[in-house]
CSV table of C-alpha atoms and ligand atoms in Angstrom, one decimal:
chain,number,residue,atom,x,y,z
Z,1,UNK,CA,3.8,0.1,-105.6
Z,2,UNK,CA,5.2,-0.1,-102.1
Z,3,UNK,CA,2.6,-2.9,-101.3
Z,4,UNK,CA,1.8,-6.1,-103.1
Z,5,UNK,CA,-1.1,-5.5,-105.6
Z,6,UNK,CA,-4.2,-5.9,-103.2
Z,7,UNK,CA,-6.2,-9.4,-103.3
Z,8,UNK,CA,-3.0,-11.0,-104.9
Z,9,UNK,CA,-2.1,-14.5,-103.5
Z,10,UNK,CA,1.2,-13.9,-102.4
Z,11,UNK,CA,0.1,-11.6,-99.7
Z,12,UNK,CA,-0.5,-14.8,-98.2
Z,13,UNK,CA,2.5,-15.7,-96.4
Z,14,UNK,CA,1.6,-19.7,-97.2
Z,15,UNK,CA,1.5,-18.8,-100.3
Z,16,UNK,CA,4.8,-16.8,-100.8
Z,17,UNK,CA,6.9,-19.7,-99.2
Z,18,UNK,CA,5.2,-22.0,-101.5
Z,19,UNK,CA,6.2,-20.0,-104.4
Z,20,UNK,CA,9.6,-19.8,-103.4
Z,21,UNK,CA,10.1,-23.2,-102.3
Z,22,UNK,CA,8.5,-23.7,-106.3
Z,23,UNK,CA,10.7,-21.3,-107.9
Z,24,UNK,CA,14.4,-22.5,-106.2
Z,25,UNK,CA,13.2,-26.4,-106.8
Z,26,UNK,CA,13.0,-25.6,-110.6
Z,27,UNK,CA,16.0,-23.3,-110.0
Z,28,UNK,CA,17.9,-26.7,-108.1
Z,29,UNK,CA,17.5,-28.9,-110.9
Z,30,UNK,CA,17.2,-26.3,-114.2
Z,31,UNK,CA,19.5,-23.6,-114.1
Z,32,UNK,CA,22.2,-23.2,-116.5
Z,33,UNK,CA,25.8,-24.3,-115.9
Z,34,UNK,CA,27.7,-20.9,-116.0
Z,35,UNK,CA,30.9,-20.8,-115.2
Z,36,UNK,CA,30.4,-17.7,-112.4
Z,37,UNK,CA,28.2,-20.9,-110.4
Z,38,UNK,CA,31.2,-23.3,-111.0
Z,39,UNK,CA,33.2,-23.1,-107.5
Z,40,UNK,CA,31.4,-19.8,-107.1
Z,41,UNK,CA,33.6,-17.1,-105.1
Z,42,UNK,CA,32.7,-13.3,-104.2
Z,43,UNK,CA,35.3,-12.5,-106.8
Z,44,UNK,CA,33.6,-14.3,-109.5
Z,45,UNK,CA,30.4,-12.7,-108.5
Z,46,UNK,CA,31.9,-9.3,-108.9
Z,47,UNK,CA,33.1,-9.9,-112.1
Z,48,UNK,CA,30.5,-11.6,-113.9
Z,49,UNK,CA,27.4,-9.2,-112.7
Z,50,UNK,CA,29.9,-6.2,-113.7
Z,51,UNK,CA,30.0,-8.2,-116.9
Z,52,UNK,CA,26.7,-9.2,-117.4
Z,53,UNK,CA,25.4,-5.7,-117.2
Z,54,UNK,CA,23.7,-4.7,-120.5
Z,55,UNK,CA,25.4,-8.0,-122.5
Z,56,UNK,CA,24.1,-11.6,-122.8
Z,57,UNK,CA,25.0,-13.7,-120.7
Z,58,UNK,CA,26.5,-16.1,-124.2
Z,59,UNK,CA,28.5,-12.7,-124.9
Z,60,UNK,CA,30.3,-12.8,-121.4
Z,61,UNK,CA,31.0,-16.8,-121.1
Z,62,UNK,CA,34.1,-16.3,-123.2
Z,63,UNK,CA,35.3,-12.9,-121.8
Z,64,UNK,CA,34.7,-14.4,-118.0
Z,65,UNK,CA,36.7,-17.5,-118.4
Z,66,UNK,CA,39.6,-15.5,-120.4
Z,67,UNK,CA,39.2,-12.8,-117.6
Z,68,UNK,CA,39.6,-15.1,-114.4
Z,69,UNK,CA,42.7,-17.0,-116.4
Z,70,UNK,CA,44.3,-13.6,-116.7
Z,71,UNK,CA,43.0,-12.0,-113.6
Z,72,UNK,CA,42.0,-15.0,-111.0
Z,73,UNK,CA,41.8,-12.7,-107.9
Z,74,UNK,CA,41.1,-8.6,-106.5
Z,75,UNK,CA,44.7,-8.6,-106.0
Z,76,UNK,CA,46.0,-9.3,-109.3
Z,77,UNK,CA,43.3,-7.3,-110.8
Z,78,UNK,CA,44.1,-4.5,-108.8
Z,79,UNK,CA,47.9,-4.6,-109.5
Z,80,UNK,CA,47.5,-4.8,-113.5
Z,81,UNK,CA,47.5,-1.8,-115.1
Z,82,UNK,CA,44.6,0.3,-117.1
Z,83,UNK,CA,45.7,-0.4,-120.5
Z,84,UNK,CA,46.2,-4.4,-120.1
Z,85,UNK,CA,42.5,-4.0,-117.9
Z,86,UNK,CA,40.7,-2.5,-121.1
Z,87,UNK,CA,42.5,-4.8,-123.7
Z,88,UNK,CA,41.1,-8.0,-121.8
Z,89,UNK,CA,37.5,-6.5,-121.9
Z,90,UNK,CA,38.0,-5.4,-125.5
Z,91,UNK,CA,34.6,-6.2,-127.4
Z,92,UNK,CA,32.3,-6.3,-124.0
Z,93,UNK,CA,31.4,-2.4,-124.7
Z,94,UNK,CA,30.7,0.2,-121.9
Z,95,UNK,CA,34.3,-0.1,-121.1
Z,96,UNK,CA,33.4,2.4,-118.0
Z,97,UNK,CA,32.7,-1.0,-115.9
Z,98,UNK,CA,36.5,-2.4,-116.9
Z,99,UNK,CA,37.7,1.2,-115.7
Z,100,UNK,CA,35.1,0.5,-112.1
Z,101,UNK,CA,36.4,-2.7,-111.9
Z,102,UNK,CA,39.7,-1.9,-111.8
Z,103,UNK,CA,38.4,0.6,-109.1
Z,104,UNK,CA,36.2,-1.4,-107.2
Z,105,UNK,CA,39.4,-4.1,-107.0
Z,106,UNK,CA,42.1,-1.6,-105.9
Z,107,UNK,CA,39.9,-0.4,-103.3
Z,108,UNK,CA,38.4,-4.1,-101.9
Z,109,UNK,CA,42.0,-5.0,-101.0
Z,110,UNK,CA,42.6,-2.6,-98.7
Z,111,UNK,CA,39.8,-4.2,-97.0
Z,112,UNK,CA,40.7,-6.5,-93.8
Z,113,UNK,CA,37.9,-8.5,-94.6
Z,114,UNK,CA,35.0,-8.6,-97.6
Z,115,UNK,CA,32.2,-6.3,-96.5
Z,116,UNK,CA,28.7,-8.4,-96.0
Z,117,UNK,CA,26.9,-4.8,-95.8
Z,118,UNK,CA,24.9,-3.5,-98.9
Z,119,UNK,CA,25.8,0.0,-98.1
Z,120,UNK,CA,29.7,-0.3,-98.3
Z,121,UNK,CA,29.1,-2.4,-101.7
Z,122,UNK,CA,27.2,0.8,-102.9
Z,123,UNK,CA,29.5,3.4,-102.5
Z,124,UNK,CA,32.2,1.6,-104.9
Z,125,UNK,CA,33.2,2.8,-108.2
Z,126,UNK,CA,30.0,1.6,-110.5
Z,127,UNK,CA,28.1,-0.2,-108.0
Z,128,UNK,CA,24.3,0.7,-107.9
Z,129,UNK,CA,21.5,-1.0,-106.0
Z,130,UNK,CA,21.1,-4.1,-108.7
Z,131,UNK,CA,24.8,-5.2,-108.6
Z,132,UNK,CA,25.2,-4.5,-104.5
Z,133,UNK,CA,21.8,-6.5,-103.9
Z,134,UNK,CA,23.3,-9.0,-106.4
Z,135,UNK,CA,26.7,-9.3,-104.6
Z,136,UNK,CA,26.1,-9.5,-101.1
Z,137,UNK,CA,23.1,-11.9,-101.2
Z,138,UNK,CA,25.0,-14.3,-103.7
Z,139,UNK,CA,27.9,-14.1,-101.7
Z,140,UNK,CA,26.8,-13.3,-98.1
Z,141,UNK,CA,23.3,-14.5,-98.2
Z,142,UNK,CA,22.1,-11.1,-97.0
Z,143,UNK,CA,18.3,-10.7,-98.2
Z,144,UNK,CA,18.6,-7.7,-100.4
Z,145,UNK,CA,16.7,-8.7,-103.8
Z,146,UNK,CA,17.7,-7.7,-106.9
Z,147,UNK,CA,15.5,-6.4,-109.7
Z,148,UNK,CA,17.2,-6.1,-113.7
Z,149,UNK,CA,15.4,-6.4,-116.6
Z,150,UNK,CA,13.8,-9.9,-116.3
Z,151,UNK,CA,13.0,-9.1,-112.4
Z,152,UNK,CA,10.5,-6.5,-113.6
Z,153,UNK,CA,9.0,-8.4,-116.5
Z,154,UNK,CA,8.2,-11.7,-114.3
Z,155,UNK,CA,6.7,-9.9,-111.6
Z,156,UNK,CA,4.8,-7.1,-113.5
Z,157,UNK,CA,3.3,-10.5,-114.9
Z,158,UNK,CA,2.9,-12.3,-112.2
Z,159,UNK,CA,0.7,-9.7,-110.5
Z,160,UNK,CA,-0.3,-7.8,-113.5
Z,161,UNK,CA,1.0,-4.6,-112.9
Z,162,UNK,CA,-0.8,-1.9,-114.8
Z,163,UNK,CA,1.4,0.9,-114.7
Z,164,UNK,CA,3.0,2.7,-117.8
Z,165,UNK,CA,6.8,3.3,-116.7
Z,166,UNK,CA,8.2,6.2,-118.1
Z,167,UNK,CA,11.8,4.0,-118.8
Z,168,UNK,CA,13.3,0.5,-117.8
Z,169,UNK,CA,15.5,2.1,-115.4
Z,170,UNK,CA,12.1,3.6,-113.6
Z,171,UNK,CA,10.3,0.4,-113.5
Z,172,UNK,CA,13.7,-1.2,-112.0
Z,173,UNK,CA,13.4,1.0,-109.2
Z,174,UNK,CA,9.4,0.9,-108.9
Z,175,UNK,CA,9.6,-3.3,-109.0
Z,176,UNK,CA,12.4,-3.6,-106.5
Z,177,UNK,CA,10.0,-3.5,-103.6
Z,178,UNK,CA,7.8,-6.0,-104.6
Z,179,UNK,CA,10.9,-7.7,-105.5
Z,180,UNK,CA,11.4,-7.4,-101.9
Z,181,UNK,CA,8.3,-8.4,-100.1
Z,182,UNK,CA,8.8,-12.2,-101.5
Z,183,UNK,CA,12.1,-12.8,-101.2
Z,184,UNK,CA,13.4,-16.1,-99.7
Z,185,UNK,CA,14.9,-15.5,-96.4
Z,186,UNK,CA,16.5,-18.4,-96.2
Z,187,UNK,CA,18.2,-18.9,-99.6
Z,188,UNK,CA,17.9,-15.3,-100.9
Z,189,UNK,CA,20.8,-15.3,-102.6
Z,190,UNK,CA,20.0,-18.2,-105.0
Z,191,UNK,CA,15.9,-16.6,-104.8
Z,192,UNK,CA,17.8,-14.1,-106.7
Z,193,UNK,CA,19.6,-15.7,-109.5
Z,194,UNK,CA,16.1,-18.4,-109.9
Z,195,UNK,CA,14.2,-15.4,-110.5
Z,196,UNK,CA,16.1,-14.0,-112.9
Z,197,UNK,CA,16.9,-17.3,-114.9
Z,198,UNK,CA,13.2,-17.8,-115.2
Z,199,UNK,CA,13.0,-14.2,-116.8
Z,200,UNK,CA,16.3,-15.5,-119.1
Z,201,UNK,CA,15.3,-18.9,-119.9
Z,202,UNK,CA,10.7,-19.2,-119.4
Z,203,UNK,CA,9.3,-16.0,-118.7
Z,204,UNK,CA,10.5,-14.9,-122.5
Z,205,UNK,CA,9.6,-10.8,-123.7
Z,206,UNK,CA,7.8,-12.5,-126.2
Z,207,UNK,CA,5.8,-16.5,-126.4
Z,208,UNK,CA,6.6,-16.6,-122.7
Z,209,UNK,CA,6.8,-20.6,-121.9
Z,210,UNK,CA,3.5,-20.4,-119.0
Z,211,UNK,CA,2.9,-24.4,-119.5
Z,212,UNK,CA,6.2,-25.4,-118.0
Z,213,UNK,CA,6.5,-22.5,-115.4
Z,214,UNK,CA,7.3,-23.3,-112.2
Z,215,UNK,CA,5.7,-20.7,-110.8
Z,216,UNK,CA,2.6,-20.4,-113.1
Z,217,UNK,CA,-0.3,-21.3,-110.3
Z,218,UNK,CA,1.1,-17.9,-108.9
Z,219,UNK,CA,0.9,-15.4,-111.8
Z,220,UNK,CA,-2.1,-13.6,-112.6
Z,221,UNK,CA,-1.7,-12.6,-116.4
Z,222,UNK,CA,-0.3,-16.3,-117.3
Z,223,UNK,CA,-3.1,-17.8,-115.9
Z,224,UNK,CA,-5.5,-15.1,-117.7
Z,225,UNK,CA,-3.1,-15.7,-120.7
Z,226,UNK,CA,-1.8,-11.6,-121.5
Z,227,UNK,CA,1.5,-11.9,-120.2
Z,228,UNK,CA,2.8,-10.3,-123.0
Z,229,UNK,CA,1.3,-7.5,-122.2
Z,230,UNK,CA,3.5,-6.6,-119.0
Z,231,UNK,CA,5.5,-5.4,-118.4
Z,232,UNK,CA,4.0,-2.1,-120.1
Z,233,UNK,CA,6.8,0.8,-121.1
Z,234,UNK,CA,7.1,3.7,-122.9
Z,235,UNK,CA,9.0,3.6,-125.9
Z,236,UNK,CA,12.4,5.6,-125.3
Z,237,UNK,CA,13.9,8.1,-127.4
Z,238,UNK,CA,16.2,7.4,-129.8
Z,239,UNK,CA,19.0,10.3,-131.3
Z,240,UNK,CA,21.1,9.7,-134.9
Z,241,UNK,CA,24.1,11.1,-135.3
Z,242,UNK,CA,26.7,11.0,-138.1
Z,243,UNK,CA,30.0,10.8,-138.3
Z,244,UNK,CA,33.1,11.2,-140.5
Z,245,UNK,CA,36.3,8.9,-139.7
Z,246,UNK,CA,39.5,8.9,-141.7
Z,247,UNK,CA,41.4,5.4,-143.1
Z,248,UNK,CA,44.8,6.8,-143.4
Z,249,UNK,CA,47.5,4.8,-143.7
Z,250,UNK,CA,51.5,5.1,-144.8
Z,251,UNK,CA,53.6,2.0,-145.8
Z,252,UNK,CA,53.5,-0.5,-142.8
Z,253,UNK,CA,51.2,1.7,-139.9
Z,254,UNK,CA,47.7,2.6,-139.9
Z,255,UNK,CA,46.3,6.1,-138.0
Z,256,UNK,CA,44.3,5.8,-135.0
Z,257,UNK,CA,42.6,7.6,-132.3
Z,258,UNK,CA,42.0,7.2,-128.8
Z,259,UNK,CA,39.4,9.0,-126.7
Z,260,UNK,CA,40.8,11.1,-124.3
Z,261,UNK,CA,37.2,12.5,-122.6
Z,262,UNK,CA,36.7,10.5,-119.0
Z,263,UNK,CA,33.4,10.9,-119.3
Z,264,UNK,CA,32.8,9.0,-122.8
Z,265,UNK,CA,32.0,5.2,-122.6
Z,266,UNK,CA,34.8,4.5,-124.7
Z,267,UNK,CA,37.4,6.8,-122.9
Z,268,UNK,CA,40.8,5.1,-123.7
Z,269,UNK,CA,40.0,3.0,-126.3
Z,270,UNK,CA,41.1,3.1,-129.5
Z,271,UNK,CA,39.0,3.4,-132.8
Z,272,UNK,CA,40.0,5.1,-136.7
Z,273,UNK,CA,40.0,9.3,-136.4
Z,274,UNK,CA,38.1,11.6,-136.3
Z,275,UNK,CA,40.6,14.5,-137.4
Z,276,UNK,CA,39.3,17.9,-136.9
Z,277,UNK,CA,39.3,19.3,-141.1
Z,278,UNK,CA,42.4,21.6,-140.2
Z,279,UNK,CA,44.5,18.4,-139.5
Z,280,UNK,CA,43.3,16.9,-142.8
Z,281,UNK,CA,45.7,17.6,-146.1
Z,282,UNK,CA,42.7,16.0,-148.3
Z,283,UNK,CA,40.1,14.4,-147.8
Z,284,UNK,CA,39.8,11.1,-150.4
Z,285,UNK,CA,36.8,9.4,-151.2
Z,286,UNK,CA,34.0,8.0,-149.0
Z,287,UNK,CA,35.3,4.0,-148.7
Z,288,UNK,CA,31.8,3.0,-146.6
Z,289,UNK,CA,29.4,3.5,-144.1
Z,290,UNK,CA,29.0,1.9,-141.4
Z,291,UNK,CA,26.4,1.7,-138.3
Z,292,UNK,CA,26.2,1.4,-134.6
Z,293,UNK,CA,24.1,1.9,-131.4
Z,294,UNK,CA,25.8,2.8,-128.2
Z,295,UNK,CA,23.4,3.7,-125.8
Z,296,UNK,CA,20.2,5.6,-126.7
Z,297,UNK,CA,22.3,6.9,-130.1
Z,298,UNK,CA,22.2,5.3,-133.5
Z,299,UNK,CA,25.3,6.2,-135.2
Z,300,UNK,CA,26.2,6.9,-139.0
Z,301,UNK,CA,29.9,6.8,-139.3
Z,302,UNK,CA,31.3,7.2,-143.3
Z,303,UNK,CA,34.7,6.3,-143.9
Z,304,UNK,CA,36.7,8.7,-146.1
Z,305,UNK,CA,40.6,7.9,-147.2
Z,306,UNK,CA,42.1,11.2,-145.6
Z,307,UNK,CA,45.8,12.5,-145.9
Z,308,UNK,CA,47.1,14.0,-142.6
Z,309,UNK,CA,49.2,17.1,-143.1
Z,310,UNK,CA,52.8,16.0,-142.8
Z,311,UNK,CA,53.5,18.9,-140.8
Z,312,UNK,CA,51.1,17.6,-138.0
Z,313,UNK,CA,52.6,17.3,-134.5
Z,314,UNK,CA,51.2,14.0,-133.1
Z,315,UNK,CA,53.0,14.7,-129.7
Z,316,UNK,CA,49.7,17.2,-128.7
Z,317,UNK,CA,47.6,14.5,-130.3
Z,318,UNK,CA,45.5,11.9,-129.3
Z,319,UNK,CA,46.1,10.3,-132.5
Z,320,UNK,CA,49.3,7.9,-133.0
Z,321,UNK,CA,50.3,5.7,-135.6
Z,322,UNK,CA,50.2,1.7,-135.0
Z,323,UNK,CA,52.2,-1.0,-136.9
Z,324,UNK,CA,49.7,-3.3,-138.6
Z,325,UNK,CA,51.7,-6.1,-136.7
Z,326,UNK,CA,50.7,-4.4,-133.5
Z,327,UNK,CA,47.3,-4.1,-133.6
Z,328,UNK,CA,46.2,-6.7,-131.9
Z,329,UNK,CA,48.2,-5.3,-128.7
Z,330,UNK,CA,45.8,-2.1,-129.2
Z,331,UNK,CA,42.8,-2.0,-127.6
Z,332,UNK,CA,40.2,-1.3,-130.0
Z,333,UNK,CA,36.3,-0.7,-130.2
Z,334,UNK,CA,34.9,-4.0,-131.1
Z,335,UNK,CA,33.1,-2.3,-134.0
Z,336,UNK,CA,36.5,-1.0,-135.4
Z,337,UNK,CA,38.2,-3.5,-135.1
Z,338,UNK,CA,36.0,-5.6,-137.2
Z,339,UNK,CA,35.6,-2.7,-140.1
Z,340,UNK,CA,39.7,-1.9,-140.1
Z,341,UNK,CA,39.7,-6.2,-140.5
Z,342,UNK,CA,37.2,-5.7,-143.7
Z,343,UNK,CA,38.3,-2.5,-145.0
Z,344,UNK,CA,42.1,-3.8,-145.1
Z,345,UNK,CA,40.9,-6.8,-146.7
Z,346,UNK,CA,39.3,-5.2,-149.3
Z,347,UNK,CA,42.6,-3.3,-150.5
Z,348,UNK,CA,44.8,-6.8,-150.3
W,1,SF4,FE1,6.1,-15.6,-116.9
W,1,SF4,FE2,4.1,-17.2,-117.8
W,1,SF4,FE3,5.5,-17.9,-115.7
W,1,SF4,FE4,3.8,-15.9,-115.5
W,1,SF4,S1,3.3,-18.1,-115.9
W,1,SF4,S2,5.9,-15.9,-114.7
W,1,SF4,S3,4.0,-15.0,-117.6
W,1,SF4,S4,6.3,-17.7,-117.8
């Protein structure tokens, strides 16, 4: 995969400048107005590819421009603390990248000056190779390409790439070479983001738009008309799991929980307990069930009313009680805080 598929055009090196002068013309007059490319800085680059990771890039327009109004720079970023971090990124998910950002800004000012090499980007708190290629050649025009997603799906289309990956995270890795045999040398940071927004906005998953790509003289399987075909996958595994959450509440405050375990994606954030039976007096009846994805895991969760033993000490706990007219200082999982919302509806 190291080389360009053999016979291809873009081996050519007439060719490949052609394409990219193709792809950053379209990119010029086409790309979306995001607010990361409005007086674009390396400190909205950092925040918006940490944001963009897993979520739409809709999703993140709204949590960006709240972010950079709360947090404009590393500095104040780095200063804030943990709690008032997570409550701004409340409803993103994967709050791991809130807790590396935080991270990634405490150590960046103690920097005399922004590093421009990849290396030093990649040995900061949730930095891999996508967001350090992404970062320096956005903001330091270095010519390290990036390859997410929509990186892998245009070029496994564009030069038909056979191959069954095992995951999307193994094609990522098997891509980014070809990725970066044709990227611009001159412009690579923008090469980057054009070749992504053609994934995002032409080069669909599914009714790719091939009769307006720029780029479509190029691509092998658009001019043969299977792009759907690529890129080609293997379906991954997917686990179920249930679980049973308490609504307990007692005159003005409602019982919640927050996870403790570093290592869990939602580790200090907040959501509706758990309770292990022992610290349950009696468990009521099941109120509803409800279902989520987080990662490879499709979760059942049932919602029981549950009366806590009075004699439980919450000091040891990770549970505490919350005013209802406090909740909205808490920082809860988006998911619970929408079915707390509906549940407490229901009962006015
Ligand atoms: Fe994607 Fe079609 Fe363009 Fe090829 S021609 S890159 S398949 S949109």
């Amino acid at each position: 995969m190291n080389n360009l598929k053999s016979k291809h055009m873009l081996e050519k090196n007439s060719h490949k400048l052609r394409f990219q002068k193709d792809l950053l013309g379209w990119f010029d007059i086409q790309q979306r107005p995001l607010p990361w490319r409005s007086n674009p800085s390396l400190y909205k680059t950092v925040v918006s590819e940490f944001m963009l990771q897993q979520t739409r890039v809709l999703t993140v327009i709204p949590y960006f421009n709240n972010w950079i109004n709360i947090f404009p720079n590393f500095q104040l970023l780095a200063n804030s603390n943990e709690d008032n971090v997570l409550k701004n990124w409340e409803g993103l998910g994967y709050y791991s990248r809130a807790r590396n950002l935080h991270k990634l800004a405490k150590i960046v000012c103690l920097w005399d000056s922004p590093s421009k090499d990849i290396k030093d980007w990649q040995a900061l708190p949730g930095v891999g190779p996508y967001i350090s290629a992404a970062i320096t050649s956005i903001s330091f025009n270095q010519p390290n390409a990036v390859c997410d997603g929509n990186v892998v799906r245009v070029l496994t289309r564009i030069f038909a790439i056979h191959e069954n990956f095992k995951d999307g995270a193994t094609a990522q890795k098997k891509i980014q070479p070809v990725a970066q045999k044709i990227i611009s040398l001159i412009r690579p940071g923008d090469y980057n983001q054009a070749i992504m927004e053609l994934g995002a906005t032409v080069c669909h998953k599914h009714n790719p738009l091939c009769t307006i790509c720029p780029v479509h003289s190029f691509c092998t399987s658009g001019r043969k008309g299977d792009s759907e075909k690529f890129p080609i996958i293997s379906k991954k595994r997917k686990f179920k799991k249930n679980v049973e959450r308490y609504w307990i509440v007692s005159e003005s405050k409602i019982l919640l929980q927050k996870e403790n375990n570093n290592s869990n994606r939602l580790a200090g954030i907040y959501e509706l307990p758990k309770c292990s039976e022992k610290d349950i007096l009696k468990k009521g009846n099941l109120i509803c069930k409800k279902n989520r994805t987080i990662g490879q895991t499709d979760y059942s969760e049932s919602i029981f009313h549950g009366y806590l033993d009075p004699k439980l000490d919450l000091k040891n706990q990770t549970m505490k009680w919350v005013k209802w007219e406090e909740i909205d200082r808490i920082t809860l999982s988006g998911p619970h805080r929408k079915w707390i919302e509906e549940i407490r509806k229901s009962f006015d």
